[in-house]
Coordinates of C-alpha atoms and ligand atoms in Angstrom, one line a residue:
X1 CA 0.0 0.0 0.0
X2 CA 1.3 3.4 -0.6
X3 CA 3.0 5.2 2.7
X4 CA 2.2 8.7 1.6
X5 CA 5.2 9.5 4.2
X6 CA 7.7 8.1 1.9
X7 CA 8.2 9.7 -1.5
X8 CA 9.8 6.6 -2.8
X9 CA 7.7 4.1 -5.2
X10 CA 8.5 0.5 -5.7
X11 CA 7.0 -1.5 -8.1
X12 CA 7.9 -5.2 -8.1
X13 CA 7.0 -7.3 -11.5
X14 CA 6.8 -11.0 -11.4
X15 CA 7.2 -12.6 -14.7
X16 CA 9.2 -10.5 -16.8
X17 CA 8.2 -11.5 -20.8
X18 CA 6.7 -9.2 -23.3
X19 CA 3.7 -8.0 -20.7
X20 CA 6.1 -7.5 -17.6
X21 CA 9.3 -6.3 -19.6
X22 CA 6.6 -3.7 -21.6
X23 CA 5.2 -2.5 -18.3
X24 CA 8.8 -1.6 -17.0
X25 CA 9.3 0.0 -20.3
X26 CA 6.5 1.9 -19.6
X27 CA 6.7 2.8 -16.5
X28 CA 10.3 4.2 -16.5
X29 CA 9.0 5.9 -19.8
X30 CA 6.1 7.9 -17.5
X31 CA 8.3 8.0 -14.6
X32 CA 5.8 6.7 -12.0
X33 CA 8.1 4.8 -10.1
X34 CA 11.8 5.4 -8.2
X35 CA 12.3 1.6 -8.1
X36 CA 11.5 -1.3 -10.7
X37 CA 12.4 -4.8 -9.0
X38 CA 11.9 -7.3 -12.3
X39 CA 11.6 -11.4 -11.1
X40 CA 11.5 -13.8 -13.4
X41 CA 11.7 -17.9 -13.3
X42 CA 14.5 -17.4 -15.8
X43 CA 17.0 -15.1 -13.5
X44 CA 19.2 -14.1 -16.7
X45 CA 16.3 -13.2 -18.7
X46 CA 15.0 -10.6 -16.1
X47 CA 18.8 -9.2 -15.6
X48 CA 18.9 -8.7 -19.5
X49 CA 15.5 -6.5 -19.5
X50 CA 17.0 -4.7 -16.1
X51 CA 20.4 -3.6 -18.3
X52 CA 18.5 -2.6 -21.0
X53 CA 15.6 -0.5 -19.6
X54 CA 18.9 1.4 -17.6
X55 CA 20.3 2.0 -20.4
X56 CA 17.7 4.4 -21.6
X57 CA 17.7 6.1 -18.2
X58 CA 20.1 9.0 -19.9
X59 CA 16.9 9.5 -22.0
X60 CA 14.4 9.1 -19.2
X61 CA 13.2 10.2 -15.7
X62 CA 15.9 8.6 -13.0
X63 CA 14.3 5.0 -11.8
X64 CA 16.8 1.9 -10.3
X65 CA 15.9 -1.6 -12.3
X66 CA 17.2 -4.2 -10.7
X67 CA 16.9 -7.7 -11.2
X68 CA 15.8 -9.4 -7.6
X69 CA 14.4 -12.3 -5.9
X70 CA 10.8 -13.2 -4.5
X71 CA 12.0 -12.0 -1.4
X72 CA 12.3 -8.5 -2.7
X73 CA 8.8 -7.9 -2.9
X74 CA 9.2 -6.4 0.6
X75 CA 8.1 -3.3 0.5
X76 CA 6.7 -3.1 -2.7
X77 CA 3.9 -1.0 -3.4
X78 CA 3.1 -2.8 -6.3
X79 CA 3.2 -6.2 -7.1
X80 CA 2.6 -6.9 -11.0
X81 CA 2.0 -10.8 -11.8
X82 CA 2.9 -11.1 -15.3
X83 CA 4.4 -14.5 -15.5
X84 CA 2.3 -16.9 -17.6
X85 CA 1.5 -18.9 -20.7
X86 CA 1.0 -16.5 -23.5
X87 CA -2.3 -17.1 -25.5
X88 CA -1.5 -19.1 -28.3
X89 CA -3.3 -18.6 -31.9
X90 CA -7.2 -19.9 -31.8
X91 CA -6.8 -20.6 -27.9
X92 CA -9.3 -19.3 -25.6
X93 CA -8.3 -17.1 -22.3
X94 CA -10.2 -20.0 -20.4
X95 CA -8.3 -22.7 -21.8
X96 CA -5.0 -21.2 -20.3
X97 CA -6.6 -21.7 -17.1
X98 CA -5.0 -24.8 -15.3
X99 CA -1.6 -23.8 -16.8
X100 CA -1.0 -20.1 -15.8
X101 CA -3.2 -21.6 -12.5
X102 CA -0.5 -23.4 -11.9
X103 CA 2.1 -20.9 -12.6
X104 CA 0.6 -18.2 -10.5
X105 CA 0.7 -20.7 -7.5
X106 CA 4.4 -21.3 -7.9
X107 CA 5.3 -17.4 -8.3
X108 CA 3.0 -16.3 -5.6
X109 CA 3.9 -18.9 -2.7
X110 CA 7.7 -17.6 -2.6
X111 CA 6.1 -13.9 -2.7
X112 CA 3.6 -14.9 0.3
X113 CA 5.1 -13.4 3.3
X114 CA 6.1 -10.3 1.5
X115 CA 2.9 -9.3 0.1
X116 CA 1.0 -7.8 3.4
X117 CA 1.5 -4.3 2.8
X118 CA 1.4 -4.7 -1.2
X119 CA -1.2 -4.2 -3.9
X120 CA -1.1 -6.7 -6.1
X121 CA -1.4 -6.1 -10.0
X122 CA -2.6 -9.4 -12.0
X123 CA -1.8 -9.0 -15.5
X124 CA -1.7 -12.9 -16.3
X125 CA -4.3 -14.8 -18.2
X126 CA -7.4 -15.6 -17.6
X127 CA -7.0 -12.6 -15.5
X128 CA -10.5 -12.5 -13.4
X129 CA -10.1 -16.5 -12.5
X130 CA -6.0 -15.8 -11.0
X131 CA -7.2 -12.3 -9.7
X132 CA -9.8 -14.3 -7.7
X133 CA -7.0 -17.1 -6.9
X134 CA -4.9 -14.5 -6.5
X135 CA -7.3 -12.6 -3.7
X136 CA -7.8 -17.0 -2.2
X137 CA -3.9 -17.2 -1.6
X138 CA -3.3 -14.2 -0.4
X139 CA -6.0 -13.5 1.8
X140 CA -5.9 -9.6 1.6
X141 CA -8.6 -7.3 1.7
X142 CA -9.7 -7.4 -1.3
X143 CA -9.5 -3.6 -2.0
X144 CA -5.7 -4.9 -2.5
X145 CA -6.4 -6.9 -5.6
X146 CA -6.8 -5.6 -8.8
X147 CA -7.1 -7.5 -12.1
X148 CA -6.1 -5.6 -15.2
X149 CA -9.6 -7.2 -16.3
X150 CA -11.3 -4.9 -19.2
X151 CA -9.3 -2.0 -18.6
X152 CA -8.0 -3.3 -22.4
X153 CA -11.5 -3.9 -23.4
X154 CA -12.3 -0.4 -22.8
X155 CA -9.3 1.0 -24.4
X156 CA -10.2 -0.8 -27.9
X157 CA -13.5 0.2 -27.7
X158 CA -13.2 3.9 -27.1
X159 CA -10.2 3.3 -29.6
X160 CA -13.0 1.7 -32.2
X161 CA -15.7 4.3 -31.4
X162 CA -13.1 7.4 -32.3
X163 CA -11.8 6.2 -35.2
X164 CA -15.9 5.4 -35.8
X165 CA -16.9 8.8 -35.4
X166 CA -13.5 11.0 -36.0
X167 CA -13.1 11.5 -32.2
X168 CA -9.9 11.4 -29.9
X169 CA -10.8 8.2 -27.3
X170 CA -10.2 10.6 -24.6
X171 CA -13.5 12.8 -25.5
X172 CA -15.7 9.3 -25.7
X173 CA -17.4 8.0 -22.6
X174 CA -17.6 4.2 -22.9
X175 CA -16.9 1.1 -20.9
X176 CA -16.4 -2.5 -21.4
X177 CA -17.4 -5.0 -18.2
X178 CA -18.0 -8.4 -17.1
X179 CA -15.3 -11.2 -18.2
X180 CA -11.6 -10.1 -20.4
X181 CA -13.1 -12.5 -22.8
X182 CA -15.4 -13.9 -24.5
X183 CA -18.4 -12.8 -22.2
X184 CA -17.4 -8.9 -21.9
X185 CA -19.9 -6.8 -22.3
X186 CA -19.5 -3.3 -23.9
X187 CA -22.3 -0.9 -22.1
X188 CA -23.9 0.6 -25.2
X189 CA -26.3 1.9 -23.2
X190 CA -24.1 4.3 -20.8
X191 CA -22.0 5.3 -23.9
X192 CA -21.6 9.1 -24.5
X193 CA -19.3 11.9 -26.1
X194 CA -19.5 15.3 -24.4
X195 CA -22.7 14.0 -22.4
X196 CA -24.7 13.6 -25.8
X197 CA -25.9 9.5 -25.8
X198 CA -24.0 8.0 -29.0
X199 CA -27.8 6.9 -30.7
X200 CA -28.4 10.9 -30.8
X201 CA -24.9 11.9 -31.2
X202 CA -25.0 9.6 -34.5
X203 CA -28.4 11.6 -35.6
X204 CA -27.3 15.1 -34.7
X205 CA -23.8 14.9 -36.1
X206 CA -25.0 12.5 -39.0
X207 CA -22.3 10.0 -38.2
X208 CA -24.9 6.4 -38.1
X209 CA -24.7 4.1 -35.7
X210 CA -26.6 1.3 -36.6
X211 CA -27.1 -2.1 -35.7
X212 CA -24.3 -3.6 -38.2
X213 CA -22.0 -1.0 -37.2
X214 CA -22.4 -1.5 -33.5
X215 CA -21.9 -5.3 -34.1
X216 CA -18.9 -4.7 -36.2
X217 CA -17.3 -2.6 -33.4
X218 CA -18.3 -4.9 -30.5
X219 CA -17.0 -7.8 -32.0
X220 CA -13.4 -6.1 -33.6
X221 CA -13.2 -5.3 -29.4
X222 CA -13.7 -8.5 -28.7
X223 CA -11.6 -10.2 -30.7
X224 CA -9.2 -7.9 -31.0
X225 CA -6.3 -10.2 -29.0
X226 CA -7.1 -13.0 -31.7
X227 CA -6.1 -10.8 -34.4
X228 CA -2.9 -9.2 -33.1
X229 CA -2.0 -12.7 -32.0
X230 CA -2.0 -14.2 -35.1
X231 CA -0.3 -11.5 -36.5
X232 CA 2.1 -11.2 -34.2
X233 CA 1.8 -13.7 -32.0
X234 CA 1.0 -11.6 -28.3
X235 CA -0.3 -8.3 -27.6
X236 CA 1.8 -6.6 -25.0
X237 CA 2.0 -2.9 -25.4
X238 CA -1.4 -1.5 -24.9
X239 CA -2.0 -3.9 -21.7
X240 CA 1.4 -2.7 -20.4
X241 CA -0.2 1.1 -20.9
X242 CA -3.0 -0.2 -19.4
X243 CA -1.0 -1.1 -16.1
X244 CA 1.1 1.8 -16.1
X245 CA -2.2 3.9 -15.9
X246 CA -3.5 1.5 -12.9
X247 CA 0.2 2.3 -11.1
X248 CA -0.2 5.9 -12.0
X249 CA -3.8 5.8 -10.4
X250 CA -2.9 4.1 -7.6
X251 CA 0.4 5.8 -7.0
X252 CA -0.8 9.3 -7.4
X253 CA -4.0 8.8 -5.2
X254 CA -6.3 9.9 -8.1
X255 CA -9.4 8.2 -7.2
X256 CA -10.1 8.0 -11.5
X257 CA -12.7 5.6 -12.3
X258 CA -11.2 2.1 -14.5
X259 CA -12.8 -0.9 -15.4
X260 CA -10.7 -3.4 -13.5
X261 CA -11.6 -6.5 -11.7
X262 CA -12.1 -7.0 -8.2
X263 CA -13.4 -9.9 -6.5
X264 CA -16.9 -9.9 -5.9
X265 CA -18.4 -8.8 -2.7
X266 CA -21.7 -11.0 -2.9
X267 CA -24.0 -8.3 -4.1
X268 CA -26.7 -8.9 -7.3
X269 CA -26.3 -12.5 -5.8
X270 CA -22.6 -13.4 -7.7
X271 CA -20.0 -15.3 -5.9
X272 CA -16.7 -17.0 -6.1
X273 CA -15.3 -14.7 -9.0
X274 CA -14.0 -11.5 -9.9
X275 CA -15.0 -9.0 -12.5
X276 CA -15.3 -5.9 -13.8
X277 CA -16.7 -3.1 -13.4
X278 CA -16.2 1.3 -13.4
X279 CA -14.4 1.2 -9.8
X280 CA -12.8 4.0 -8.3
X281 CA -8.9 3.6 -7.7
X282 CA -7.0 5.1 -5.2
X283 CA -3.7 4.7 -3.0
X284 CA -5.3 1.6 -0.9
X285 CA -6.5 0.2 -4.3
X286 CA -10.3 -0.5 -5.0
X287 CA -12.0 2.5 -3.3
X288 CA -15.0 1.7 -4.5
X289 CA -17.3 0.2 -7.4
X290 CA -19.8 2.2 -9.8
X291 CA -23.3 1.0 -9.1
X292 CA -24.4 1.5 -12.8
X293 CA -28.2 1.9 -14.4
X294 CA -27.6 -1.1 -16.7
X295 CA -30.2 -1.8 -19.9
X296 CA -32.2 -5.1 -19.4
X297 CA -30.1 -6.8 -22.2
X298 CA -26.6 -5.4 -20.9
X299 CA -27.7 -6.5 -16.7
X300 CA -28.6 -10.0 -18.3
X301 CA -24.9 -10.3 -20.0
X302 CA -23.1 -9.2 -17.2
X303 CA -24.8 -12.2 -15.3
X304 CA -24.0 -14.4 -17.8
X305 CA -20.2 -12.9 -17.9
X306 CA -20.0 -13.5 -14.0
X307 CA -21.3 -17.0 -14.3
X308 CA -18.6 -18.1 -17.3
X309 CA -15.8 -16.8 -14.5
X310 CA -17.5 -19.1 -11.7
X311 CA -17.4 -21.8 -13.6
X312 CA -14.0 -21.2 -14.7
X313 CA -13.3 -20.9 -10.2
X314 CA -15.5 -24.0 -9.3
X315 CA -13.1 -25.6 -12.0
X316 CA -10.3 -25.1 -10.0
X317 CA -11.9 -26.9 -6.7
X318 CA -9.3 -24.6 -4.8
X319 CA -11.2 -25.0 -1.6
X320 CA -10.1 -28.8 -1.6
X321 CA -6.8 -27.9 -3.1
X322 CA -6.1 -25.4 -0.3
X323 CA -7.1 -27.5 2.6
X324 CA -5.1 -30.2 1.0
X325 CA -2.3 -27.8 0.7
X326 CA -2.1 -28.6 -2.8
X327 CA -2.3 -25.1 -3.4
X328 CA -0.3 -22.8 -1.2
X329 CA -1.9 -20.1 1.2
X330 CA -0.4 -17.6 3.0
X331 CA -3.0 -19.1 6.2
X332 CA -0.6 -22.1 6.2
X333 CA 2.4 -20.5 5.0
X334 CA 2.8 -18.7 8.2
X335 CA 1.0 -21.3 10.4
X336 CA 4.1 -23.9 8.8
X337 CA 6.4 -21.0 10.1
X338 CA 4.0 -20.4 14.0
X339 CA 6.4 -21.6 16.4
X340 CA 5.7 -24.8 18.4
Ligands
NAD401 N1 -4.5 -8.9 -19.0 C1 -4.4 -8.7 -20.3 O1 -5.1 -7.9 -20.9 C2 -3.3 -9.4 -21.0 C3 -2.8 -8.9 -22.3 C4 -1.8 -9.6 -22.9 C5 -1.2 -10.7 -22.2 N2 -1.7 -11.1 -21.0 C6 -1.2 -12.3 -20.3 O2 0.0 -12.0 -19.7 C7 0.7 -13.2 -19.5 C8 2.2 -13.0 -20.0 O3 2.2 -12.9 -21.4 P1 3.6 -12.6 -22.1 O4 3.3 -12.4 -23.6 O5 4.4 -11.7 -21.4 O6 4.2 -14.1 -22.0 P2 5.8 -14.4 -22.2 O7 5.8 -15.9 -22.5 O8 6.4 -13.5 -23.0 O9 6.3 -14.2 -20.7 C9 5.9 -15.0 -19.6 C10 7.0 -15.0 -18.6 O10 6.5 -15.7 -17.5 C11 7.6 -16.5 -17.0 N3 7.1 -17.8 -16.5 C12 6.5 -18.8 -17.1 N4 6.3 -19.8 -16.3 C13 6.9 -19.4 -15.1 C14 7.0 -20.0 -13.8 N5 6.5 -21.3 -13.6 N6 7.6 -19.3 -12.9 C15 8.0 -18.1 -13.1 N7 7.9 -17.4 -14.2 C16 7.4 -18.1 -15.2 C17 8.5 -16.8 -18.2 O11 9.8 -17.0 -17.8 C18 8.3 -15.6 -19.1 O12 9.4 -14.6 -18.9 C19 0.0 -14.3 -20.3 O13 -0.8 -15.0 -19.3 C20 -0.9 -13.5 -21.2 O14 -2.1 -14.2 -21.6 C21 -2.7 -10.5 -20.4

């Protein structure tokens, strides 16, 4: 969590491919942070990312990267998890579950006992099922964990709507929720530029916006990480933008209003999952969540979205795997460590 008496901010980054080594690149490039710690299961490959995000720092605002250990996640602000299984062409985020599952459990247990103070940042794939694992092992508050969720979803779609109707994305008002997936849901409904709803933007302005072209741009948001990865196998540098402005939000205090996902709190009945939704960001993480007048259609998705992550968590079975100790917790990581 942010100590607002110290004017130093670490970020730690576990997993240190294209997505983590693009988010340090990033963030050195912003000059959000004072201290970059980069982890990765291959040692050499995070020291060769370190050397050569210093060796811009001439060109940049002053930040140390360092290549560390689990063990220097003390006293991180930040914890990005970025270590996973890439998508590969025609997979879908669900079917990287078990895999990057299993990898988030082996990068998070050595982390355990350093992560009290942290927020943790989970970048890795499918991000609402290991921001929910993530939220299980750790046992924080949840206001500490924050999935990248449909931050990127939003992005693309404001992205799509300004190049639709000739307008910078920062001037268009529109959000993607529910799952980073299949099942997200972009809120038509709420969408607006300058205040003015987009059905009567599209009439005043003469730009249409009808039925085929709303499909068209909800499915080129959707599927958007299909197409860049068969082009170029990965997408990488808009999610790393997408963090950065998470660890900008968080670091400066801003209380701005992103669609990432948070673990769900039991309200409209949804359990064992996390999600997103508009929630208000601030030092301690999650603030707060946007209660949001949602169409019929759009409140009938975003049940449907929450039900695809459950299913994805039941899945899991991780309250048998935990009690088992198959999966690591920091409960019984520290009762292993309770002297006798
Ligand atoms: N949230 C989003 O919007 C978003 C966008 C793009 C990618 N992603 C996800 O980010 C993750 C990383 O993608 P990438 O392109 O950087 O992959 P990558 O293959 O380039 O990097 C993954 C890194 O994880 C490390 N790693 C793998 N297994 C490990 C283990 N058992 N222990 C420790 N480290 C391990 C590897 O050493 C590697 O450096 C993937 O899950 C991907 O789907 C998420």
């Amino acid at each position: 969590m942010i100590n607002t008496t110290q004017r130093l901010t670490k970020i730690a980054i576990i997993g240190t491919g294209r997505v983590g080594a693009s988010c340090a690149y990033a963030l050195q490039m912003r000059g959000v942070a004072s201290e970059i710690v980069l982890i990765n299961a291959n040692r050499q490959r995070a020291e060769g990312e370190a050397m050569d995000i210093n060796h811009g720092s001439l060109f940049t605002k002053p930040v140390r990267v360092w290549a560390g250990d689990y063990r220097d996640c003390r006293d991180a602000d930040i914890v990005v998890l970025a270590a996973g299984a890439a998508q590969k062409p025609g997979d879908t985020r669900l079917e990287l579950l078990r895999n990057n599952a299993t990898i988030l459990e082996r990068t998070l247990a050595p982390a355990l006992k350093y992560l009290e103070d942290s927020i943790l940042l989970v970048a890795a794939n499918p991000v609402d099922v290991l921001t929910y694992l993530a939220w299980r092992m750790t046992g924080l508050p949840s206001n500490q964990i924050i999935g990248s969720g449909t931050i990127l979803d939003t992005a693309r779609f404001r992205f799509l709507l300004g190049q639709h109707f000739g307008i910078e994305p920062h001037s268009i008002h529109a959000y993607v929720i529910g799952e980073h997936g299949d099942s997200q849901v972009p809120l038509w409904s709420l969408a607006n530029i300058a205040g003015v709803r987009l059905d009567e933007y599209a009439v005043l302005n003469g730009k249409p916006l009808d039925g085929s072209h709303r499909q068209t741009i909800a499915e080129n948001t959707r599927r958007a990480a299909y197409e860049i990865i068969k082009r170029k196998a990965a997408t990488y540098y808009a999610i790393a933008a997408g963090l950065v402005r998470i660890i900008e939000t968080i670091v400066r205090d801003e209380k701005s209003v992103l669609t990432v996902s948070g673990v769900v709190d039991g309200t409209r009945g949804w359990a064992d999952a996390a999600i997103s939704l508009p929630r208000v960001i601030d030092r301690h993480g999650i603030a707060g969540t946007l209660a949001l007048p949602l169409s019929g259609e759009e409140e009938a998705a975003l049940n449907r979205s929450a039900q695809v992550i459950r299913e994805a968590v039941l899945s899991l079975a991780l309250d048998e795997q935990i009690s088992l100790g198959k999966i690591p917790s920091l409960r019984l990581v520290l009762e292993q460590h309770e002297p006798a």
